[in-house]
Amino acid sequence: MKLSSRLDTIKNKVTDHYDHIWDCCCDHGQLGIALLASHPKSMIHFVDVVDELMVDLENQLQKHAAAIESQWQVYCMDVAKLPLVKGKKNLIIIAGVGGDLLIELVKSIQSCNQENELEFILCPVLHNYMVRCELIDMDFGLISETLVKEKKRFYEVLHVSNQAAKQIAPVGSDMWNLSDSNHQEYLNKTISHYQRMEANPKCTSRVSGLYLGILNRKETRQP
């Protein structure tokens, strides 16, 4: 099964061994199925709140992956109530949802697992700046970050942990490669978006200046 650019980027971030990998909001389970092949020693958990999707996915897994049934589980449940396995190494992947919902889910998981190491791969559909600020407030650190373009849309993929020492930057740090035209396009679109918002007299945000700082740093380095 060929993965999309976004899902392939997420899969490639799973480089360590994890006892349990939670593919949350998994939709048709394409990412989790790919992880079954690349991480045969991990238990892959498929989680979504849509009952019909989960019934169909479980039927497909029973049909095509019955021989490795000990390596996967399917849940129709609220991701906020994720039953992490304490004392084991868990990786939680949340992708394909808006930033508001994503942060709500991360906060709920954190509140239920305050004594545990928490490691996430996150890929919000919208509101990346807000997501980053909330993660900073929750004391998460950065493992890695990648900018990916898929079908004319851009996604930021964040690998974070409450044990990582590197600080998360509100506008990104490691992901930027401004010699890449796609990165330039995304940065310019993001700056324009916030400048339009800030043109409203009621808007007190000045986020555009932070993104302009990335552009200015690039121009300063020009010979």
PDB file of C-alpha atoms in Angstrom, residues 9-160:
ATOM      1  CA  THR A   9       6.726  11.396   6.491  1.00  0.00           C
ATOM      2  CA  ILE A  10       5.048  10.359   9.752  1.00  0.00           C
ATOM      3  CA  LYS A  11       6.015   6.693   9.260  1.00  0.00           C
ATOM      4  CA  ASN A  12       9.641   7.623   8.633  1.00  0.00           C
ATOM      5  CA  LYS A  13       9.789   9.430  11.980  1.00  0.00           C
ATOM      6  CA  VAL A  14       9.167   6.135  13.791  1.00  0.00           C
ATOM      7  CA  THR A  15      12.807   5.073  13.980  1.00  0.00           C
ATOM      8  CA  ASP A  16      13.051   3.734  17.548  1.00  0.00           C
ATOM      9  CA  HIS A  17      11.448   0.614  18.960  1.00  0.00           C
ATOM     10  CA  TYR A  18       8.157   1.148  20.795  1.00  0.00           C
ATOM     11  CA  ASP A  19       6.244  -1.494  22.692  1.00  0.00           C
ATOM     12  CA  HIS A  20       2.969   0.172  21.710  1.00  0.00           C
ATOM     13  CA  ILE A  21       2.213   2.507  18.798  1.00  0.00           C
ATOM     14  CA  TRP A  22      -1.172   4.245  18.840  1.00  0.00           C
ATOM     15  CA  ASP A  23      -2.460   5.317  15.423  1.00  0.00           C
ATOM     16  CA  CYS A  24      -5.141   7.758  16.552  1.00  0.00           C
ATOM     17  CA  CYS A  25      -7.906   9.210  14.374  1.00  0.00           C
ATOM     18  CA  CYS A  26      -6.646   6.487  12.050  1.00  0.00           C
ATOM     19  CA  ASP A  27      -9.451   6.675   9.466  1.00  0.00           C
ATOM     20  CA  HIS A  28      -8.870   3.660   7.184  1.00  0.00           C
ATOM     21  CA  GLY A  29      -5.725   2.615   9.058  1.00  0.00           C
ATOM     22  CA  GLN A  30      -3.225   3.052   6.224  1.00  0.00           C
ATOM     23  CA  LEU A  31      -0.472   4.373   8.501  1.00  0.00           C
ATOM     24  CA  GLY A  32      -0.947   1.673  11.120  1.00  0.00           C
ATOM     25  CA  ILE A  33      -0.936  -1.054   8.477  1.00  0.00           C
ATOM     26  CA  ALA A  34       2.373   0.273   7.140  1.00  0.00           C
ATOM     27  CA  LEU A  35       3.761   0.294  10.688  1.00  0.00           C
ATOM     28  CA  LEU A  36       2.720  -3.348  11.130  1.00  0.00           C
ATOM     29  CA  ALA A  37       5.158  -4.188   8.346  1.00  0.00           C
ATOM     30  CA  SER A  38       8.000  -1.883   9.420  1.00  0.00           C
ATOM     31  CA  HIS A  39       7.734  -2.523  13.190  1.00  0.00           C
ATOM     32  CA  PRO A  40       6.816  -6.213  13.588  1.00  0.00           C
ATOM     33  CA  LYS A  41       7.892  -6.253  17.249  1.00  0.00           C
ATOM     34  CA  SER A  42       5.489  -3.450  18.230  1.00  0.00           C
ATOM     35  CA  MET A  43       1.827  -3.690  19.117  1.00  0.00           C
ATOM     36  CA  ILE A  44      -0.067  -1.398  16.729  1.00  0.00           C
ATOM     37  CA  HIS A  45      -3.289   0.092  18.087  1.00  0.00           C
ATOM     38  CA  PHE A  46      -5.828   1.522  15.614  1.00  0.00           C
ATOM     39  CA  VAL A  47      -8.068   4.115  17.285  1.00  0.00           C
ATOM     40  CA  ASP A  48     -10.969   6.147  15.902  1.00  0.00           C
ATOM     41  CA  VAL A  49     -14.346   7.259  17.148  1.00  0.00           C
ATOM     42  CA  VAL A  50     -16.200   6.342  13.919  1.00  0.00           C
ATOM     43  CA  ASP A  51     -17.739   2.930  14.489  1.00  0.00           C
ATOM     44  CA  GLU A  52     -18.317   2.091  10.815  1.00  0.00           C
ATOM     45  CA  LEU A  53     -14.690   2.752   9.935  1.00  0.00           C
ATOM     46  CA  MET A  54     -13.409   0.610  12.786  1.00  0.00           C
ATOM     47  CA  VAL A  55     -15.688  -2.327  11.944  1.00  0.00           C
ATOM     48  CA  ASP A  56     -14.510  -2.228   8.321  1.00  0.00           C
ATOM     49  CA  LEU A  57     -10.860  -1.886   9.355  1.00  0.00           C
ATOM     50  CA  GLU A  58     -11.067  -4.816  11.767  1.00  0.00           C
ATOM     51  CA  ASN A  59     -12.656  -6.941   9.048  1.00  0.00           C
ATOM     52  CA  GLN A  60      -9.826  -6.045   6.666  1.00  0.00           C
ATOM     53  CA  LEU A  61      -7.192  -6.851   9.286  1.00  0.00           C
ATOM     54  CA  GLN A  62      -8.863 -10.161  10.100  1.00  0.00           C
ATOM     55  CA  LYS A  63      -8.799 -10.979   6.410  1.00  0.00           C
ATOM     56  CA  HIS A  64      -5.262  -9.891   5.564  1.00  0.00           C
ATOM     57  CA  ALA A  65      -3.381  -9.885   8.888  1.00  0.00           C
ATOM     58  CA  ALA A  66      -4.960 -12.721  10.849  1.00  0.00           C
ATOM     59  CA  ALA A  67      -1.603 -14.483  11.082  1.00  0.00           C
ATOM     60  CA  ILE A  68      -0.218 -11.590  13.132  1.00  0.00           C
ATOM     61  CA  GLU A  69      -3.337 -10.844  15.159  1.00  0.00           C
ATOM     62  CA  SER A  70      -1.176 -10.688  18.289  1.00  0.00           C
ATOM     63  CA  GLN A  71       0.425  -7.511  16.895  1.00  0.00           C
ATOM     64  CA  TRP A  72      -2.653  -5.299  16.464  1.00  0.00           C
ATOM     65  CA  GLN A  73      -5.801  -4.125  18.211  1.00  0.00           C
ATOM     66  CA  VAL A  74      -8.718  -2.014  16.986  1.00  0.00           C
ATOM     67  CA  TYR A  75     -10.603   0.420  19.229  1.00  0.00           C
ATOM     68  CA  CYS A  76     -13.712   2.478  18.568  1.00  0.00           C
ATOM     69  CA  MET A  77     -13.271   5.066  21.301  1.00  0.00           C
ATOM     70  CA  ASP A  78     -12.490   8.660  22.194  1.00  0.00           C
ATOM     71  CA  VAL A  79      -8.743   9.248  21.791  1.00  0.00           C
ATOM     72  CA  ALA A  80      -8.884  11.467  24.902  1.00  0.00           C
ATOM     73  CA  LYS A  81      -9.383   8.265  26.933  1.00  0.00           C
ATOM     74  CA  LEU A  82      -6.499   6.367  25.371  1.00  0.00           C
ATOM     75  CA  PRO A  83      -5.556   3.345  27.550  1.00  0.00           C
ATOM     76  CA  LEU A  84      -1.782   3.708  27.451  1.00  0.00           C
ATOM     77  CA  VAL A  85       0.164   0.716  28.740  1.00  0.00           C
ATOM     78  CA  LYS A  86       2.023   1.894  31.818  1.00  0.00           C
ATOM     79  CA  GLY A  87       5.614   0.780  32.223  1.00  0.00           C
ATOM     80  CA  LYS A  88       6.004   0.289  28.468  1.00  0.00           C
ATOM     81  CA  LYS A  89       7.304   2.584  25.724  1.00  0.00           C
ATOM     82  CA  ASN A  90       4.298   4.167  23.995  1.00  0.00           C
ATOM     83  CA  LEU A  91       4.222   6.350  20.863  1.00  0.00           C
ATOM     84  CA  ILE A  92       1.014   8.261  20.172  1.00  0.00           C
ATOM     85  CA  ILE A  93       0.338   9.474  16.629  1.00  0.00           C
ATOM     86  CA  ILE A  94      -2.423  12.031  16.050  1.00  0.00           C
ATOM     87  CA  ALA A  95      -2.880  13.343  12.512  1.00  0.00           C
ATOM     88  CA  GLY A  96      -5.588  14.588  10.218  1.00  0.00           C
ATOM     89  CA  VAL A  97      -7.490  16.717  12.749  1.00  0.00           C
ATOM     90  CA  GLY A  98      -7.622  20.448  13.417  1.00  0.00           C
ATOM     91  CA  GLY A  99      -5.292  22.090  15.881  1.00  0.00           C
ATOM     92  CA  ASP A 100      -7.981  22.801  18.473  1.00  0.00           C
ATOM     93  CA  LEU A 101      -9.083  19.165  18.680  1.00  0.00           C
ATOM     94  CA  LEU A 102      -5.510  17.904  18.551  1.00  0.00           C
ATOM     95  CA  ILE A 103      -4.492  20.004  21.567  1.00  0.00           C
ATOM     96  CA  GLU A 104      -7.644  18.989  23.437  1.00  0.00           C
ATOM     97  CA  LEU A 105      -6.683  15.338  22.931  1.00  0.00           C
ATOM     98  CA  VAL A 106      -3.050  15.860  23.957  1.00  0.00           C
ATOM     99  CA  LYS A 107      -4.128  17.709  27.105  1.00  0.00           C
ATOM    100  CA  SER A 108      -6.549  14.923  28.054  1.00  0.00           C
ATOM    101  CA  ILE A 109      -3.902  12.238  27.520  1.00  0.00           C
ATOM    102  CA  GLN A 110      -1.381  14.266  29.518  1.00  0.00           C
ATOM    103  CA  SER A 111      -3.788  14.802  32.426  1.00  0.00           C
ATOM    104  CA  CYS A 112      -4.405  11.037  32.665  1.00  0.00           C
ATOM    105  CA  ASN A 113      -0.701  10.156  32.448  1.00  0.00           C
ATOM    106  CA  GLN A 114       1.070  12.797  34.489  1.00  0.00           C
ATOM    107  CA  GLU A 115       3.709  10.421  35.846  1.00  0.00           C
ATOM    108  CA  ASN A 116       4.531   8.802  32.501  1.00  0.00           C
ATOM    109  CA  GLU A 117       6.875   9.582  29.639  1.00  0.00           C
ATOM    110  CA  LEU A 118       4.748  10.845  26.762  1.00  0.00           C
ATOM    111  CA  GLU A 119       5.902  10.851  23.164  1.00  0.00           C
ATOM    112  CA  PHE A 120       3.777  12.094  20.277  1.00  0.00           C
ATOM    113  CA  ILE A 121       3.981  12.494  16.530  1.00  0.00           C
ATOM    114  CA  LEU A 122       1.498  15.235  15.672  1.00  0.00           C
ATOM    115  CA  CYS A 123       0.311  16.546  12.320  1.00  0.00           C
ATOM    116  CA  PRO A 124      -2.473  19.130  12.681  1.00  0.00           C
ATOM    117  CA  VAL A 125      -4.516  20.195   9.677  1.00  0.00           C
ATOM    118  CA  LEU A 126      -4.661  23.836  10.832  1.00  0.00           C
ATOM    119  CA  HIS A 127      -3.431  26.262  13.521  1.00  0.00           C
ATOM    120  CA  ASN A 128       0.197  25.127  13.702  1.00  0.00           C
ATOM    121  CA  TYR A 129       1.343  28.232  15.575  1.00  0.00           C
ATOM    122  CA  MET A 130      -1.294  27.716  18.269  1.00  0.00           C
ATOM    123  CA  VAL A 131      -0.445  24.017  18.535  1.00  0.00           C
ATOM    124  CA  ARG A 132       3.228  24.822  19.060  1.00  0.00           C
ATOM    125  CA  CYS A 133       2.474  27.448  21.724  1.00  0.00           C
ATOM    126  CA  GLU A 134       0.227  25.025  23.607  1.00  0.00           C
ATOM    127  CA  LEU A 135       2.878  22.285  23.473  1.00  0.00           C
ATOM    128  CA  ILE A 136       5.432  24.747  24.878  1.00  0.00           C
ATOM    129  CA  ASP A 137       3.026  25.593  27.719  1.00  0.00           C
ATOM    130  CA  MET A 138       2.655  21.860  28.442  1.00  0.00           C
ATOM    131  CA  ASP A 139       6.466  21.518  28.706  1.00  0.00           C
ATOM    132  CA  PHE A 140       6.943  19.316  25.666  1.00  0.00           C
ATOM    133  CA  GLY A 141      10.294  19.373  23.896  1.00  0.00           C
ATOM    134  CA  LEU A 142      11.187  18.787  20.267  1.00  0.00           C
ATOM    135  CA  ILE A 143      12.622  15.562  18.861  1.00  0.00           C
ATOM    136  CA  SER A 144      12.203  16.517  15.202  1.00  0.00           C
ATOM    137  CA  GLU A 145       9.981  18.473  12.840  1.00  0.00           C
ATOM    138  CA  THR A 146       9.348  18.308   9.104  1.00  0.00           C
ATOM    139  CA  LEU A 147       7.430  20.414   6.612  1.00  0.00           C
ATOM    140  CA  VAL A 148       5.683  18.384   3.904  1.00  0.00           C
ATOM    141  CA  LYS A 149       3.591  19.390   0.897  1.00  0.00           C
ATOM    142  CA  GLU A 150       0.814  17.121  -0.309  1.00  0.00           C
ATOM    143  CA  LYS A 151      -1.700  18.003  -3.030  1.00  0.00           C
ATOM    144  CA  LYS A 152      -1.019  21.742  -2.778  1.00  0.00           C
ATOM    145  CA  ARG A 153      -1.450  21.717   1.014  1.00  0.00           C
ATOM    146  CA  PHE A 154       1.295  22.038   3.599  1.00  0.00           C
ATOM    147  CA  TYR A 155       1.593  20.106   6.843  1.00  0.00           C
ATOM    148  CA  GLU A 156       3.941  20.435   9.801  1.00  0.00           C
ATOM    149  CA  VAL A 157       4.856  17.094  11.359  1.00  0.00           C
ATOM    150  CA  LEU A 158       6.062  17.428  14.967  1.00  0.00           C
ATOM    151  CA  HIS A 159       7.751  14.663  16.954  1.00  0.00           C
ATOM    152  CA  VAL A 160       7.675  15.763  20.598  1.00  0.00           C
TER     153      VAL A 160
END
